[in-house]
């Protein structure tokens, strides 16, 4: 039973854009994130982004597992089991906070948090980065990256990334 | 002055003088000096006091192998303990202090301890465990022994960056062999990283006149330029401190003094070990006197730092490296005498000031004695990687033997001590060609400690272990090298026996009449040289050491003056208000019981099980039968481990035919998700069951209390909230302000409760609306502390608090599925094993305490009668209940269910308390308020 | 630090994995009679071999449950395959 309110820095779930040392970090809010699972989901959604693919469209799918994708800015779908498509669907728009990371040092920064290389492809974009379970993929440009961080860990993940960035 | 700076030579920059101090006295060195080379240049010789006996010590080695010159160094307010003076690069303004010496290394007040050495031999401390009493000695030993003192002030910004990288070939060591292999590999198109722990690569090359027709400096520069031109990376001032599984090499890259080294984790396809070799001491009487130094170190001091170790030098060497060394020292102006150390007994003459050496009765005056007992290859990283060692009789050394996958050893580390041979070997290895034949020109006469010799002969300088200690250990049967190490502390100092292990095991071999390889070596473990813990912790420090999960509504709680604390990995409101929490918690409990409390329940797990086999799967996962639920119904149940123990409890709701919502404990969500995924893929059809963890997509606000319905009704939610239309343990979908919500009537307080879940981005609006509606009726926000009183009054348990590692559901009064459920479920068979059927199992009961009596302490043992009563269980939860007007408790007690109504004694730290055993429910036992 | 090959994702850092047990142990059908000895064997008996072992691991980031063969002495990984195909 301890009052630690002052021990932990307050946050309100918003983060101002961060620019330093060749790194830009900002939150972005996709309109919709949908978890879709199913036995043949990867063939339903060909072109799901893997590592180190670059997502360029506004609407795309992330390959998470052999039977799961995260659809970003897809059509609205009813939650639950879709018998016809054999798909389990859940709206997860608020489950992940999304960060856009870019700049010439972005990859360097990421290499602080995981054994990561553009030469080492991996089918799933789900990774452990600085101890956080995130979805990490390239977005928009050669040196652009996007991270989906579990909502409740967005604050420490942001702190970790920015503290590391100023030390680059 | 015995040692001095030469007029020219070395790698130091004589145009850049640096000021520093040692034990309070000021000195000057040059850019490129180490602390030790700069002190030697100033004629300082005594640089420390030994660990145990406070004997004066001077430097022995010129780099990381030196056991003696250990300093506390301060620069610009940053103080680092136990710096290796021989490998600490000098910076201007450094203040070095010798460790374990007061007031200074030269005049140590405890120097008299040395006279007690007869009683302080190996195992002295261990023996005091038996007789007379170690308590008498421990404080004294702790005060007197040891190395540097820890400064507990944190150094601002002292944090290590940690990077991951990959390369094709990683070369450890930038001496002749390392440079040659790196260049050849890089020029063959391979992605190369060369690591060297010196600021300036080149190893011992600077001792030579020329290398392949060039000056050593030009040759080294050429190789470095060629490596970098071919795309290779060179990392100097970087120590490869360990090789870990799957060829991960840990590198510590030094920055400026006072900053934490940077950790590189480099995964290499191939590791080439070119770490060189070190000179080993010769064991003789008083061989620890300041001025007895390594011959190779003297050559390094001269070659790299332009420091001549002495004027009148006696050289004792058993090997063929002596001749070039003697020439080099003589050319620099020293008076050098070569003495054969294999002639007979050796003794150093003089004390703090060395006067010479006596060999076979003949005295040789000298101010400096340089010794070389043969080269010991640095094979530490080879052993980290699981490589084997082979004993080489000719070189009297352990050399790399059976090779770990993807690794090679070359140069002096591989026993290739001749330059030409090492270069040829390196280039062959780079090209995957056969190595050159032959073992080179290096020759030596075996020279190891001679048991039974007179005098105090030092084996381990850093831990003050002598030959007599090893003999004593052997007499007391600590003959295995691992036992020898721990009994005598040989090789257990920070240097991990770099200069002492070989002599120690050779001594043990000689005592037992065995061959050295039969005795074997102790285990080589990372780090190769000591590293600060910050290197390993990296960014995981302070708030980021164990970052808590943060609530979407944290700003609202802070605005409401919440006291936040960690509860199950989340930062949550414990109570609201400042000052003594007791009153706030009591007020929250009273308000919740009289009006209503509003609680942020967002961390509750929200794991959906979706798919055509979902129904069958939840029946398998749960102790209870879940499949009989209709959509919209909720049931309380347990998940068990396969051992039948309760893993988690909570409610499960059926959302529709193929979809269930598991509301597991807030702190167990990740664990439950992994548990579900494991069983889904192991023994079930994973194509027909899917598990979506949506805990953080939703936030949940709970309204609980007699006025809960009125508060929820005030939100204009289009839903009939009456008990008839919306009974306890059901769930409805509705909307709040245009946003869909899920409302569950479940209760963790025993009062009418609504759990309202909404997408997290709308949670703040919902909270605000409920708080405002609640305030009008006299409700208030409640924290976790009040909630845990409320739930205890009702007898609702917290898993892990009111249950222990062996609790089964029938211990809590939930015995029916155990008897009746037919379908298989996780843990089912364990519930009928012998242990599960015992009649003395600990069962959940309540304890009622008289008004005015003290509450039972949590953790108090429930005991029987008698002088030494046996524990029959313990108190798990205890509160002074304002609602009931007396203290209450929950606990686990043997045969508890049969003992309702009995008096029981609780014992806690010598105090006894009494209470009456009762059913574990103190509030609304009939459930009228719950179903209101 | 070891690199484990997730059958789906490829090699990843060992921190992303969780040991789930020795491979090859089938859960007894508990709807039929299971002797105490049989159940105790299932719960408690481990081979804990030195050398080549076959184990079940979970790749926590993608939840893949898979069988991995490795050498418990040299830490060399010999093979990995999804458990679900294993079961079929």
PDB file of N, CA and C in Angstrom, chain B residues 709 712-713 717 719-726 743 745 754:
ATOM      1  N   UNK B 709     -27.615   1.323  -9.911  1.00  0.00           N
ATOM      2  CA  UNK B 709     -28.582   1.356 -11.026  1.00  0.00           C
ATOM      3  C   UNK B 709     -28.960   2.797 -11.363  1.00  0.00           C
ATOM      4  N   UNK B 712     -26.075   4.468 -13.327  1.00  0.00           N
ATOM      5  CA  UNK B 712     -25.973   4.022 -14.725  1.00  0.00           C
ATOM      6  C   UNK B 712     -27.157   4.554 -15.521  1.00  0.00           C
ATOM      7  N   UNK B 713     -28.333   4.576 -14.889  1.00  0.00           N
ATOM      8  CA  UNK B 713     -29.538   5.049 -15.577  1.00  0.00           C
ATOM      9  C   UNK B 713     -29.385   6.515 -15.986  1.00  0.00           C
ATOM     10  N   UNK B 717     -28.554   5.424 -21.070  1.00  0.00           N
ATOM     11  CA  UNK B 717     -28.224   4.231 -21.845  1.00  0.00           C
ATOM     12  C   UNK B 717     -29.526   3.544 -22.233  1.00  0.00           C
ATOM     13  N   UNK B 719     -31.384   0.990 -22.295  1.00  0.00           N
ATOM     14  CA  UNK B 719     -31.392  -0.395 -21.835  1.00  0.00           C
ATOM     15  C   UNK B 719     -32.250  -0.465 -20.573  1.00  0.00           C
ATOM     16  N   UNK B 720     -33.023  -1.528 -20.480  1.00  0.00           N
ATOM     17  CA  UNK B 720     -33.816  -1.760 -19.266  1.00  0.00           C
ATOM     18  C   UNK B 720     -32.896  -2.341 -18.202  1.00  0.00           C
ATOM     19  N   UNK B 721     -32.639  -1.575 -17.160  1.00  0.00           N
ATOM     20  CA  UNK B 721     -31.660  -2.003 -16.150  1.00  0.00           C
ATOM     21  C   UNK B 721     -32.313  -2.753 -14.999  1.00  0.00           C
ATOM     22  N   UNK B 722     -33.606  -2.952 -15.043  1.00  0.00           N
ATOM     23  CA  UNK B 722     -34.304  -3.573 -13.910  1.00  0.00           C
ATOM     24  C   UNK B 722     -33.778  -4.992 -13.687  1.00  0.00           C
ATOM     25  N   UNK B 723     -33.894  -5.441 -12.434  1.00  0.00           N
ATOM     26  CA  UNK B 723     -33.378  -6.762 -12.075  1.00  0.00           C
ATOM     27  C   UNK B 723     -34.037  -7.847 -12.907  1.00  0.00           C
ATOM     28  N   UNK B 724     -35.295  -7.634 -13.262  1.00  0.00           N
ATOM     29  CA  UNK B 724     -35.998  -8.641 -14.054  1.00  0.00           C
ATOM     30  C   UNK B 724     -35.427  -8.737 -15.463  1.00  0.00           C
ATOM     31  N   UNK B 725     -35.200  -7.573 -16.092  1.00  0.00           N
ATOM     32  CA  UNK B 725     -34.713  -7.577 -17.475  1.00  0.00           C
ATOM     33  C   UNK B 725     -33.211  -7.802 -17.546  1.00  0.00           C
ATOM     34  N   UNK B 726     -32.515  -7.435 -16.502  1.00  0.00           N
ATOM     35  CA  UNK B 726     -31.056  -7.477 -16.538  1.00  0.00           C
ATOM     36  C   UNK B 726     -30.570  -8.052 -15.199  1.00  0.00           C
ATOM     37  N   UNK B 743     -22.228  -4.125 -21.169  1.00  0.00           N
ATOM     38  CA  UNK B 743     -22.480  -3.967 -19.735  1.00  0.00           C
ATOM     39  C   UNK B 743     -22.695  -5.341 -19.118  1.00  0.00           C
ATOM     40  N   UNK B 745     -23.457  -7.512 -15.563  1.00  0.00           N
ATOM     41  CA  UNK B 745     -23.829  -7.450 -14.157  1.00  0.00           C
ATOM     42  C   UNK B 745     -23.068  -8.545 -13.436  1.00  0.00           C
ATOM     43  N   UNK B 754     -22.474  -2.879 -11.991  1.00  0.00           N
ATOM     44  CA  UNK B 754     -22.463  -2.893 -13.452  1.00  0.00           C
ATOM     45  C   UNK B 754     -21.034  -2.631 -13.909  1.00  0.00           C
TER      46      UNK B 754
END
